[in-house]
mmCIF file of C-alpha atoms in Angstrom:
data_model
loop_
_atom_site.group_PDB
_atom_site.id
_atom_site.type_symbol
_atom_site.label_atom_id
_atom_site.label_comp_id
_atom_site.label_asym_id
_atom_site.label_seq_id
_atom_site.Cartn_x
_atom_site.Cartn_y
_atom_site.Cartn_z
ATOM 1 C CA MET W 2 85.941 80.294 79.472
ATOM 2 C CA LYS W 3 86.185 83.311 77.159
ATOM 3 C CA ASN W 4 89.519 84.876 76.263
ATOM 4 C CA TYR W 5 90.229 88.602 76.178
ATOM 5 C CA ASP W 6 93.494 90.506 75.812
ATOM 6 C CA ILE W 7 92.582 93.065 78.506
ATOM 7 C CA VAL W 8 89.929 92.840 81.236
ATOM 8 C CA ILE W 9 89.155 96.125 83.016
ATOM 9 C CA VAL W 10 87.485 95.805 86.422
ATOM 10 C CA GLY W 11 85.358 98.912 86.968
ATOM 11 C CA GLY W 12 83.538 101.195 84.543
ATOM 12 C CA GLY W 13 84.099 104.512 86.312
ATOM 13 C CA PRO W 14 86.361 107.307 85.039
ATOM 14 C CA ALA W 15 89.535 105.214 85.487
ATOM 15 C CA GLY W 16 88.187 102.103 83.754
ATOM 16 C CA LEU W 17 86.749 104.117 80.853
ATOM 17 C CA ALA W 18 89.961 106.071 80.235
ATOM 18 C CA ALA W 19 92.084 102.890 80.459
ATOM 19 C CA ALA W 20 89.804 101.113 77.944
ATOM 20 C CA VAL W 21 89.884 103.999 75.445
ATOM 21 C CA SER W 22 93.665 104.282 75.754
ATOM 22 C CA ALA W 23 94.223 100.517 75.304
ATOM 23 C CA ARG W 24 92.005 100.467 72.192
ATOM 24 C CA GLN W 25 93.839 103.488 70.747
ATOM 25 C CA SER W 26 97.080 101.583 71.366
ATOM 26 C CA GLY W 27 95.865 98.859 68.997
ATOM 27 C CA ILE W 28 94.230 96.254 71.275
ATOM 28 C CA GLU W 29 90.892 95.014 69.907
ATOM 29 C CA SER W 30 89.916 92.429 72.513
ATOM 30 C CA ILE W 31 88.917 94.480 75.611
ATOM 31 C CA ILE W 32 86.037 94.084 78.073
ATOM 32 C CA ILE W 33 84.932 96.364 80.937
ATOM 33 C CA LEU W 34 83.142 94.697 83.873
ATOM 34 C CA GLU W 35 80.996 97.127 85.918
ATOM 35 C CA ARG W 36 78.852 96.188 88.917
ATOM 36 C CA ASP W 37 76.486 99.187 88.653
ATOM 37 C CA LYS W 38 73.611 99.516 86.181
ATOM 38 C CA GLU W 39 75.423 102.189 84.144
ATOM 39 C CA LEU W 40 78.932 103.284 83.240
ATOM 40 C CA GLY W 41 80.450 106.427 84.777
ATOM 41 C CA GLY W 42 80.968 105.355 88.379
ATOM 42 C CA ILE W 43 80.766 107.977 91.111
ATOM 43 C CA LEU W 44 80.674 110.815 88.548
ATOM 44 C CA ASN W 45 76.980 110.127 87.904
ATOM 45 C CA GLN W 46 76.063 111.573 91.300
ATOM 46 C CA CYS W 47 78.550 114.494 91.187
ATOM 47 C CA ILE W 48 76.277 117.016 89.490
ATOM 48 C CA HIS W 49 78.391 120.030 90.515
ATOM 49 C CA ASN W 50 80.810 121.543 88.007
ATOM 50 C CA GLY W 51 84.606 121.821 88.146
ATOM 51 C CA PHE W 52 85.449 118.662 86.195
ATOM 52 C CA GLY W 53 87.414 118.529 82.963
ATOM 53 C CA LEU W 54 89.470 121.722 83.204
ATOM 54 C CA HIS W 55 92.702 119.804 82.512
ATOM 55 C CA THR W 56 91.380 117.081 80.198
ATOM 56 C CA PHE W 57 88.893 119.008 78.041
ATOM 57 C CA LYS W 58 89.953 122.606 78.842
ATOM 58 C CA GLU W 59 86.363 123.434 79.844
ATOM 59 C CA GLU W 60 84.266 123.185 82.989
ATOM 60 C CA LEU W 61 81.865 120.224 83.062
ATOM 61 C CA THR W 62 79.637 118.506 85.607
ATOM 62 C CA GLY W 63 80.453 114.930 86.660
ATOM 63 C CA PRO W 64 77.839 113.264 84.403
ATOM 64 C CA GLU W 65 78.965 115.413 81.423
ATOM 65 C CA TYR W 66 82.599 114.419 82.011
ATOM 66 C CA ALA W 67 81.666 110.732 82.263
ATOM 67 C CA ASP W 68 79.531 111.008 79.146
ATOM 68 C CA ARG W 69 82.508 112.175 77.052
ATOM 69 C CA PHE W 70 84.365 108.954 77.896
ATOM 70 C CA ILE W 71 81.286 106.727 77.615
ATOM 71 C CA ALA W 72 80.720 108.135 74.108
ATOM 72 C CA GLN W 73 84.319 107.263 73.179
ATOM 73 C CA VAL W 74 83.931 103.716 74.543
ATOM 74 C CA LYS W 75 80.784 103.202 72.444
ATOM 75 C CA GLU W 76 82.316 104.830 69.357
ATOM 76 C CA LEU W 77 85.354 102.544 69.575
ATOM 77 C CA GLY W 78 83.078 99.514 69.995
ATOM 78 C CA ILE W 79 84.608 98.467 73.324
ATOM 79 C CA GLU W 80 82.634 95.667 74.934
ATOM 80 C CA TYR W 81 81.272 96.144 78.458
ATOM 81 C CA LYS W 82 79.013 94.244 80.852
ATOM 82 C CA LEU W 83 76.869 96.103 83.422
ATOM 83 C CA ASN W 84 75.336 94.727 86.644
ATOM 84 C CA THR W 85 78.311 92.361 86.693
ATOM 85 C CA MET W 86 80.075 91.533 89.930
ATOM 86 C CA VAL W 87 83.684 90.330 89.772
ATOM 87 C CA LEU W 88 84.053 87.709 92.500
ATOM 88 C CA ASP W 89 87.648 86.667 92.129
ATOM 89 C CA ILE W 90 90.788 87.209 90.052
ATOM 90 C CA GLY W 91 93.438 84.491 90.021
ATOM 91 C CA GLN W 92 97.187 85.108 89.789
ATOM 92 C CA ASP W 93 97.018 83.548 86.315
ATOM 93 C CA LYS W 94 94.610 86.416 85.380
ATOM 94 C CA THR W 95 91.463 84.280 85.290
ATOM 95 C CA VAL W 96 88.516 86.487 86.218
ATOM 96 C CA THR W 97 85.397 84.958 87.808
ATOM 97 C CA ALA W 98 82.296 87.150 87.589
ATOM 98 C CA MET W 99 78.526 86.852 87.653
ATOM 99 C CA ASN W 100 75.414 88.631 86.438
ATOM 100 C CA ARG W 101 71.777 87.762 85.778
ATOM 101 C CA GLU W 102 72.123 87.092 82.049
ATOM 102 C CA ASP W 103 75.258 84.928 82.037
ATOM 103 C CA GLY W 104 75.109 83.522 85.553
ATOM 104 C CA MET W 105 78.609 82.752 86.800
ATOM 105 C CA PHE W 106 81.284 82.889 84.122
ATOM 106 C CA GLY W 107 85.050 82.941 83.702
ATOM 107 C CA ILE W 108 87.347 85.039 81.532
ATOM 108 C CA GLN W 109 91.000 84.358 80.788
ATOM 109 C CA ALA W 110 92.828 87.665 80.367
ATOM 110 C CA LYS W 111 96.314 88.416 79.119
ATOM 111 C CA ALA W 112 96.349 91.638 81.192
ATOM 112 C CA VAL W 113 94.070 92.990 83.929
ATOM 113 C CA VAL W 114 93.513 96.656 84.793
ATOM 114 C CA LEU W 115 92.199 97.227 88.325
ATOM 115 C CA ALA W 116 89.964 100.332 88.361
ATOM 116 C CA MET W 117 87.501 99.632 91.190
ATOM 117 C CA GLY W 118 87.630 103.111 92.734
ATOM 118 C CA CYS W 119 87.187 103.712 96.454
ATOM 119 C CA ARG W 120 84.512 103.627 99.139
ATOM 120 C CA GLU W 121 83.750 105.826 102.122
ATOM 121 C CA ARG W 122 85.022 105.141 105.609
ATOM 122 C CA PRO W 123 82.005 104.122 107.727
ATOM 123 C CA ARG W 124 80.843 105.410 111.114
ATOM 124 C CA GLY W 125 82.009 102.166 112.730
ATOM 125 C CA ALA W 126 85.601 103.220 112.049
ATOM 126 C CA LEU W 127 85.077 106.345 114.184
ATOM 127 C CA ASN W 128 83.854 104.871 117.479
ATOM 128 C CA ILE W 129 81.350 107.683 118.109
ATOM 129 C CA PRO W 130 79.335 106.877 121.258
ATOM 130 C CA GLY W 131 75.528 107.026 121.292
ATOM 131 C CA TYR W 132 72.656 104.973 119.882
ATOM 132 C CA ARG W 133 72.204 104.161 116.212
ATOM 133 C CA PRO W 134 69.361 106.511 115.332
ATOM 134 C CA ALA W 135 68.139 107.303 111.822
ATOM 135 C CA GLY W 136 69.725 110.382 110.247
ATOM 136 C CA ILE W 137 73.407 109.359 110.127
ATOM 137 C CA TYR W 138 74.688 109.124 106.559
ATOM 138 C CA SER W 139 78.005 109.059 104.810
ATOM 139 C CA ALA W 140 78.327 112.200 102.675
ATOM 140 C CA GLY W 141 78.413 110.139 99.467
ATOM 141 C CA THR W 142 75.168 108.330 100.358
ATOM 142 C CA ALA W 143 73.504 111.690 101.050
ATOM 143 C CA GLN W 144 74.846 112.963 97.716
ATOM 144 C CA ARG W 145 73.308 110.018 95.877
ATOM 145 C CA LEU W 146 69.963 110.458 97.691
ATOM 146 C CA VAL W 147 69.738 114.170 96.839
ATOM 147 C CA ASN W 148 71.199 114.172 93.327
ATOM 148 C CA MET W 149 69.975 110.862 91.896
ATOM 149 C CA GLU W 150 67.098 109.525 93.982
ATOM 150 C CA GLY W 151 65.460 112.882 94.748
ATOM 151 C CA TYR W 152 65.255 112.480 98.546
ATOM 152 C CA MET W 153 66.287 114.983 101.226
ATOM 153 C CA PRO W 154 68.159 113.256 104.087
ATOM 154 C CA GLY W 155 67.251 115.998 106.579
ATOM 155 C CA ARG W 156 66.691 119.680 107.301
ATOM 156 C CA GLU W 157 69.181 120.576 110.051
ATOM 157 C CA VAL W 158 72.604 119.200 109.271
ATOM 158 C CA VAL W 159 75.982 118.830 110.975
ATOM 159 C CA ILE W 160 78.877 117.499 108.900
ATOM 160 C CA LEU W 161 81.831 115.691 110.456
ATOM 161 C CA GLY W 162 84.939 115.736 108.271
ATOM 162 C CA SER W 163 86.043 118.357 105.777
ATOM 163 C CA GLY W 164 86.898 116.091 102.855
ATOM 164 C CA ASP W 165 85.811 117.348 99.438
ATOM 165 C CA ILE W 166 82.535 115.382 99.430
ATOM 166 C CA GLY W 167 81.613 116.800 102.856
ATOM 167 C CA LEU W 168 82.330 120.359 101.728
ATOM 168 C CA ILE W 169 80.381 119.926 98.483
ATOM 169 C CA MET W 170 77.434 118.424 100.390
ATOM 170 C CA ALA W 171 77.436 121.411 102.776
ATOM 171 C CA ARG W 172 76.738 123.617 99.766
ATOM 172 C CA ARG W 173 74.341 121.134 98.156
ATOM 173 C CA MET W 174 72.187 120.747 101.289
ATOM 174 C CA THR W 175 72.113 124.545 101.721
ATOM 175 C CA LEU W 176 70.956 125.021 98.119
ATOM 176 C CA GLU W 177 68.194 122.449 98.716
ATOM 177 C CA GLY W 178 66.907 124.466 101.683
ATOM 178 C CA ALA W 179 68.539 122.672 104.619
ATOM 179 C CA LYS W 180 70.386 124.535 107.375
ATOM 180 C CA VAL W 181 73.998 123.358 107.702
ATOM 181 C CA LYS W 182 74.980 124.358 111.230
ATOM 182 C CA VAL W 183 78.678 123.510 111.272
ATOM 183 C CA VAL W 184 81.392 121.445 109.593
ATOM 184 C CA ALA W 185 83.725 119.872 112.165
ATOM 185 C CA GLU W 186 87.195 118.482 111.365
ATOM 186 C CA LEU W 187 89.327 116.341 113.675
ATOM 187 C CA MET W 188 92.631 117.487 112.175
ATOM 188 C CA PRO W 189 94.058 121.011 112.575
ATOM 189 C CA TYR W 190 93.705 121.462 108.791
ATOM 190 C CA SER W 191 90.980 120.726 106.249
ATOM 191 C CA GLY W 192 91.135 117.564 104.157
ATOM 192 C CA GLY W 193 89.558 119.274 101.141
ATOM 193 C CA LEU W 194 90.713 121.513 98.318
ATOM 194 C CA LYS W 195 91.106 125.202 99.172
ATOM 195 C CA ARG W 196 88.666 126.208 96.428
ATOM 196 C CA ASN W 197 85.968 123.977 97.954
ATOM 197 C CA ILE W 198 86.382 125.587 101.386
ATOM 198 C CA VAL W 199 85.866 129.009 99.785
ATOM 199 C CA GLN W 200 83.045 128.081 97.387
ATOM 200 C CA CYS W 201 81.132 125.658 99.636
ATOM 201 C CA LEU W 202 81.576 127.040 103.169
ATOM 202 C CA ASP W 203 82.780 130.663 103.136
ATOM 203 C CA ASP W 204 80.328 131.734 100.394
ATOM 204 C CA TYR W 205 77.405 130.419 102.453
ATOM 205 C CA GLY W 206 78.615 131.495 105.894
ATOM 206 C CA ILE W 207 78.969 127.904 107.143
ATOM 207 C CA PRO W 208 81.483 127.696 110.037
ATOM 208 C CA LEU W 209 84.418 125.234 109.850
ATOM 209 C CA LYS W 210 85.693 124.077 113.235
ATOM 210 C CA LEU W 211 89.150 122.527 113.040
ATOM 211 C CA SER W 212 90.477 120.209 115.779
ATOM 212 C CA HIS W 213 86.895 119.271 116.745
ATOM 213 C CA THR W 214 85.036 115.970 116.719
ATOM 214 C CA VAL W 215 81.645 114.507 117.631
ATOM 215 C CA VAL W 216 81.702 113.046 121.150
ATOM 216 C CA ASP W 217 78.010 112.242 121.554
ATOM 217 C CA ILE W 218 74.897 111.682 119.463
ATOM 218 C CA LYS W 219 71.529 112.435 121.071
ATOM 219 C CA GLY W 220 68.366 110.655 119.986
ATOM 220 C CA LYS W 221 67.069 107.095 119.913
ATOM 221 C CA GLU W 222 64.774 106.856 116.896
ATOM 222 C CA ARG W 223 66.115 109.849 114.960
ATOM 223 C CA VAL W 224 69.134 112.099 115.529
ATOM 224 C CA GLU W 225 68.070 115.024 117.759
ATOM 225 C CA GLY W 226 71.451 116.649 118.178
ATOM 226 C CA ILE W 227 75.180 116.084 118.525
ATOM 227 C CA THR W 228 77.865 117.273 120.905
ATOM 228 C CA LEU W 229 81.137 118.603 119.512
ATOM 229 C CA ALA W 230 84.324 118.930 121.540
ATOM 230 C CA GLN W 231 87.742 120.331 120.831
ATOM 231 C CA VAL W 232 90.608 117.817 120.662
ATOM 232 C CA ASP W 233 94.240 118.067 121.790
ATOM 233 C CA GLU W 234 97.402 117.135 119.825
ATOM 234 C CA LYS W 235 96.666 113.443 120.420
ATOM 235 C CA ASN W 236 93.105 113.864 119.064
ATOM 236 C CA LYS W 237 91.632 113.275 122.539
ATOM 237 C CA PRO W 238 88.571 115.413 123.435
ATOM 238 C CA ILE W 239 89.333 118.246 125.871
ATOM 239 C CA PRO W 240 86.870 118.237 128.813
ATOM 240 C CA GLY W 241 84.920 121.486 129.152
ATOM 241 C CA THR W 242 84.980 122.337 125.421
ATOM 242 C CA GLU W 243 81.715 120.516 124.592
ATOM 243 C CA GLU W 244 79.091 122.344 122.511
ATOM 244 C CA PHE W 245 75.631 120.977 121.696
ATOM 245 C CA TYR W 246 74.081 121.434 118.249
ATOM 246 C CA SER W 247 70.475 120.420 117.658
ATOM 247 C CA CYS W 248 70.123 118.693 114.271
ATOM 248 C CA ASP W 249 68.239 115.864 112.578
ATOM 249 C CA THR W 250 71.068 114.709 110.308
ATOM 250 C CA LEU W 251 74.769 113.942 110.729
ATOM 251 C CA LEU W 252 76.813 113.509 107.542
ATOM 252 C CA LEU W 253 80.176 111.755 107.783
ATOM 253 C CA SER W 254 82.913 112.763 105.359
ATOM 254 C CA VAL W 255 85.790 111.050 107.083
ATOM 255 C CA GLY W 256 87.945 109.727 104.296
ATOM 256 C CA LEU W 257 87.943 107.277 101.423
ATOM 257 C CA ILE W 258 89.411 103.783 101.266
ATOM 258 C CA PRO W 259 90.573 102.258 97.943
ATOM 259 C CA GLU W 260 88.418 99.211 97.126
ATOM 260 C CA ASN W 261 91.137 96.535 97.167
ATOM 261 C CA GLU W 262 89.521 93.310 98.377
ATOM 262 C CA LEU W 263 89.948 91.732 94.929
ATOM 263 C CA SER W 264 93.550 92.961 94.727
ATOM 264 C CA ARG W 265 94.436 91.466 98.121
ATOM 265 C CA GLY W 266 92.695 88.217 97.242
ATOM 266 C CA MET W 267 94.869 87.759 94.171
ATOM 267 C CA GLY W 268 98.097 88.537 96.046
ATOM 268 C CA VAL W 269 98.772 92.141 94.994
ATOM 269 C CA ALA W 270 101.198 93.903 97.373
ATOM 270 C CA ILE W 271 99.424 96.805 99.125
ATOM 271 C CA ASN W 272 101.015 100.072 100.275
ATOM 272 C CA PRO W 273 99.944 100.520 103.948
ATOM 273 C CA VAL W 274 99.837 104.321 103.589
ATOM 274 C CA THR W 275 97.583 104.558 100.512
ATOM 275 C CA SER W 276 95.745 101.217 101.044
ATOM 276 C CA GLY W 277 96.270 100.824 97.285
ATOM 277 C CA PRO W 278 98.603 98.535 95.300
ATOM 278 C CA LYS W 279 102.330 99.211 95.099
ATOM 279 C CA VAL W 280 103.094 99.927 91.447
ATOM 280 C CA ASN W 281 106.093 100.589 89.218
ATOM 281 C CA GLU W 282 106.553 103.242 86.491
ATOM 282 C CA SER W 283 104.097 101.358 84.226
ATOM 283 C CA LEU W 284 101.441 101.317 87.011
ATOM 284 C CA GLU W 285 102.000 97.549 87.094
ATOM 285 C CA THR W 286 101.615 95.760 90.430
ATOM 286 C CA ASN W 287 103.942 93.066 91.771
ATOM 287 C CA LEU W 288 101.944 90.601 89.613
ATOM 288 C CA GLU W 289 103.104 90.733 86.025
ATOM 289 C CA GLY W 290 100.411 92.001 83.645
ATOM 290 C CA VAL W 291 98.161 93.344 86.440
ATOM 291 C CA PHE W 292 97.871 97.150 86.386
ATOM 292 C CA ALA W 293 96.083 99.582 88.733
ATOM 293 C CA CYS W 294 94.881 103.159 88.229
ATOM 294 C CA GLY W 295 92.584 105.823 89.649
ATOM 295 C CA ASN W 296 91.178 105.808 93.181
ATOM 296 C CA VAL W 297 91.818 102.095 93.680
ATOM 297 C CA LEU W 298 95.520 103.007 93.556
ATOM 298 C CA HIS W 299 95.408 106.158 95.713
ATOM 299 C CA VAL W 300 92.667 108.705 96.387
ATOM 300 C CA HIS W 301 92.755 111.600 93.905
ATOM 301 C CA ASP W 302 91.365 115.141 94.197
ATOM 302 C CA LEU W 303 90.648 115.698 90.516
ATOM 303 C CA VAL W 304 89.102 113.266 88.070
ATOM 304 C CA ASP W 305 91.298 114.762 85.317
ATOM 305 C CA PHE W 306 94.346 113.194 86.992
ATOM 306 C CA VAL W 307 92.486 109.877 87.329
ATOM 307 C CA SER W 308 91.917 109.894 83.549
ATOM 308 C CA GLU W 309 95.535 110.841 82.856
ATOM 309 C CA GLU W 310 96.841 108.036 85.078
ATOM 310 C CA ALA W 311 94.345 105.510 83.669
ATOM 311 C CA SER W 312 95.330 106.378 80.095
ATOM 312 C CA ALA W 313 98.923 105.510 80.996
ATOM 313 C CA ALA W 314 97.762 102.209 82.574
ATOM 314 C CA GLY W 315 95.795 101.376 79.395
ATOM 315 C CA ARG W 316 98.790 102.129 77.165
ATOM 316 C CA ASN W 317 101.108 100.052 79.353
ATOM 317 C CA ALA W 318 98.661 97.132 79.498
ATOM 318 C CA ALA W 319 98.467 97.247 75.684
ATOM 319 C CA ALA W 320 102.273 97.258 75.424
ATOM 320 C CA TYR W 321 102.410 94.284 77.812
ATOM 321 C CA VAL W 322 99.878 92.303 75.731
ATOM 322 C CA LYS W 323 101.826 93.024 72.539
ATOM 323 C CA GLY W 324 105.037 92.003 74.304
ATOM 324 C CA SER W 325 106.610 95.217 73.064
ATOM 325 C CA SER W 326 108.151 96.174 76.363
ATOM 326 C CA ALA W 327 111.263 98.183 75.524
ATOM 327 C CA ALA W 328 113.520 96.460 77.991
ATOM 328 C CA ASP W 329 112.927 92.769 77.432
ATOM 329 C CA ALA W 330 116.549 92.314 76.466
ATOM 330 C CA ALA W 331 118.021 94.742 78.989
ATOM 331 C CA PRO W 332 118.796 93.694 82.575
ATOM 332 C CA GLU W 333 116.190 94.950 85.040
ATOM 333 C CA THR W 334 117.382 97.548 87.525
ATOM 334 C CA GLU W 335 114.735 99.004 89.793
ATOM 335 C CA ILE W 336 115.130 102.385 91.435
ATOM 336 C CA CYS W 337 113.247 102.701 94.729
ATOM 337 C CA LEU W 338 111.325 105.889 95.488
ATOM 338 C CA ASN W 339 111.728 106.863 99.110
ATOM 339 C CA PRO W 340 109.109 109.214 100.629
ATOM 340 C CA THR W 341 110.417 110.867 103.803
ATOM 341 C CA ALA W 342 110.402 114.104 105.835
ATOM 342 C CA GLY W 343 106.780 115.109 105.311
ATOM 343 C CA VAL W 344 106.066 113.144 102.106
ATOM 344 C CA ARG W 345 103.656 110.311 103.006
ATOM 345 C CA TYR W 346 103.933 108.172 99.873
ATOM 346 C CA THR W 347 104.748 108.268 96.185
ATOM 347 C CA VAL W 348 103.013 106.676 93.200
ATOM 348 C CA PRO W 349 104.830 104.866 91.658
ATOM 349 C CA SER W 350 106.997 103.154 94.326
ATOM 350 C CA THR W 351 109.685 101.900 91.938
ATOM 351 C CA ILE W 352 110.993 102.849 88.492
ATOM 352 C CA ARG W 353 112.622 100.717 85.802
ATOM 353 C CA VAL W 354 114.218 103.385 83.624
ATOM 354 C CA ALA W 355 114.440 101.226 80.492
ATOM 355 C CA ARG W 356 110.679 100.682 80.531
ATOM 356 C CA MET W 357 109.479 104.166 81.406
ATOM 357 C CA GLU W 358 107.962 106.609 78.929
ATOM 358 C CA ASP W 359 109.858 109.834 78.131
ATOM 359 C CA ASN W 360 108.094 111.664 80.974
ATOM 360 C CA LEU W 361 106.898 110.228 84.268
ATOM 361 C CA THR W 362 104.610 112.022 86.743
ATOM 362 C CA VAL W 363 105.280 111.070 90.358
ATOM 363 C CA ARG W 364 102.295 111.941 92.571
ATOM 364 C CA PHE W 365 102.372 112.254 96.358
ATOM 365 C CA ARG W 366 100.697 113.808 99.389
ATOM 366 C CA VAL W 367 102.242 115.557 102.367
ATOM 367 C CA GLY W 368 101.515 114.673 105.997
ATOM 368 C CA GLY W 369 100.745 118.154 107.339
ATOM 369 C CA VAL W 370 100.462 121.830 106.432
ATOM 370 C CA TYR W 371 103.795 123.384 105.378
ATOM 371 C CA LYS W 372 104.343 127.057 104.583
ATOM 372 C CA ASN W 373 107.224 128.673 102.661
ATOM 373 C CA CYS W 374 108.966 125.371 102.096
ATOM 374 C CA PHE W 375 110.647 123.409 99.305
ATOM 375 C CA VAL W 376 109.805 120.134 97.592
ATOM 376 C CA SER W 377 113.195 118.466 97.196
ATOM 377 C CA VAL W 378 114.131 115.376 95.193
ATOM 378 C CA TYR W 379 117.461 113.614 95.733
ATOM 379 C CA PHE W 380 119.051 111.141 93.319
ATOM 380 C CA ASP W 381 120.923 109.040 95.897
ATOM 381 C CA ASP W 382 122.670 111.884 97.790
ATOM 382 C CA GLU W 383 122.551 114.563 95.099
ATOM 383 C CA ARG W 384 119.742 117.118 95.243
ATOM 384 C CA VAL W 385 118.292 117.420 91.733
ATOM 385 C CA ILE W 386 114.986 119.256 92.298
ATOM 386 C CA HIS W 387 114.446 122.018 94.865
ATOM 387 C CA ARG W 388 111.136 123.748 94.221
ATOM 388 C CA LYS W 389 109.810 126.612 96.359
ATOM 389 C CA ARG W 390 106.175 126.304 97.517
ATOM 390 C CA GLN W 391 104.102 128.876 99.426
ATOM 391 C CA VAL W 392 101.878 126.253 101.027
ATOM 392 C CA LEU W 393 101.509 122.461 100.973
ATOM 393 C CA ALA W 394 98.510 120.698 102.518
ATOM 394 C CA PRO W 395 97.347 117.060 102.754
ATOM 395 C CA GLY W 396 94.127 117.912 100.908
ATOM 396 C CA GLU W 397 95.996 118.768 97.695
ATOM 397 C CA MET W 398 97.867 116.111 95.740
ATOM 398 C CA GLU W 399 101.330 117.175 94.582
ATOM 399 C CA GLU W 400 103.339 116.018 91.595
ATOM 400 C CA VAL W 401 106.898 116.041 90.311
ATOM 401 C CA LYS W 402 107.805 115.233 86.712
ATOM 402 C CA LEU W 403 110.879 113.117 85.994
ATOM 403 C CA THR W 404 112.260 112.538 82.499
ATOM 404 C CA LYS W 405 113.871 109.423 81.096
ATOM 405 C CA GLU W 406 116.713 111.545 79.758
ATOM 406 C CA GLN W 407 117.395 112.867 83.260
ATOM 407 C CA LEU W 408 117.451 109.375 84.822
ATOM 408 C CA LEU W 409 119.676 107.885 82.109
ATOM 409 C CA GLN W 410 122.414 110.300 83.219
ATOM 410 C CA TYR W 411 122.580 108.371 86.533
ATOM 411 C CA PRO W 412 123.216 104.752 85.457
ATOM 412 C CA LYS W 413 124.107 103.633 89.014
ATOM 413 C CA LEU W 414 121.137 105.334 90.686
ATOM 414 C CA GLU W 415 119.572 103.186 93.414
ATOM 415 C CA GLN W 416 117.181 105.491 95.253
ATOM 416 C CA ILE W 417 115.188 108.683 94.649
ATOM 417 C CA THR W 418 114.224 110.468 97.865
ATOM 418 C CA PHE W 419 111.317 112.908 98.139
ATOM 419 C CA LYS W 420 111.226 115.273 101.095
ATOM 420 C CA ILE W 421 109.866 118.610 102.300
ATOM 421 C CA GLU W 422 112.594 121.010 103.410
ATOM 422 C CA GLU W 423 112.209 124.268 105.297
ATOM 423 C CA GLU W 424 115.231 125.854 103.620
#
């Protein structure tokens, strides 16, 4: 059994940023465990640009962005193991993992940072009728095939779901010579960033059909076509609205699920809305010394925010290992964050003011499209923030910054409520 101060599970953008931050905070004994054959995670297959505008103040591709952090990890001499599968993490922070070189081995950690990322929702979750012909891919699988393996999944494509990966793959397939016939979206609004709708669909004349879904797949050996239908308010197909599209490929971009099997197995409390751990202001879960960051915590739009969040998790894990938590002597009072009236969730879920840094970013998503509205924050019953917004949509993550100074003025504060108000 080897001993490390901090074990980081996952070597994608979150794990890399957390490792760099923990080392810069003075922790020497750190190891990253990554199941893939290289560091960088999902960024390795995201060869489009648009990364790094916040972090590096320049536009990079996914592999370039990952490379900046990988270079830092190597420069700082942070240990990492590739092709290593973590099988189990105990509540006492014992990590069981295996790879070809070491076989099965155990690590005793003082702190654990969960940075496993997320996976795509599969077709099985959608209950689409029809056979199981070749030609149905998740958008991320298609992205890997085209960008990394050099294979074309098909020539005539329909995409179900308007998440960012689906939109980006509409453009990617078009650039590779395929014909993308339509992007269909079950909800009455797109799940992707506005800029991706413009740059990936509008610029290439690809139609986006909102409130539509696939009701039938034609073809036994290979997809020959699909039938789209309009849906009502309850997402039930409306008879008589069916349209047939001939195609040889159906890409599914129907949402991402944080990869939390390990977290659940070790007893981490999960937020049912995000499917990620519930965390406090330090990004610490209900298990002391176990931190979570990036897409394993909640699905992000921009990798820059993943890195920012992971850096905070790395710093806090380092502080925990050093035992330099500011409030060890002070009594613990936890303020609950209450998402309501259009706000689906907040990260974090609770705040201990004595332990928070000077500034805390609270991130959240809304449950629908809101126009000309306000993001309001109440400290108990007093409205403290009332910010005008032209438009809010579920595809764009929102944030509110709270300061320690501000919270210290309310010593009896029990609850902070986040809501969307029309006036």
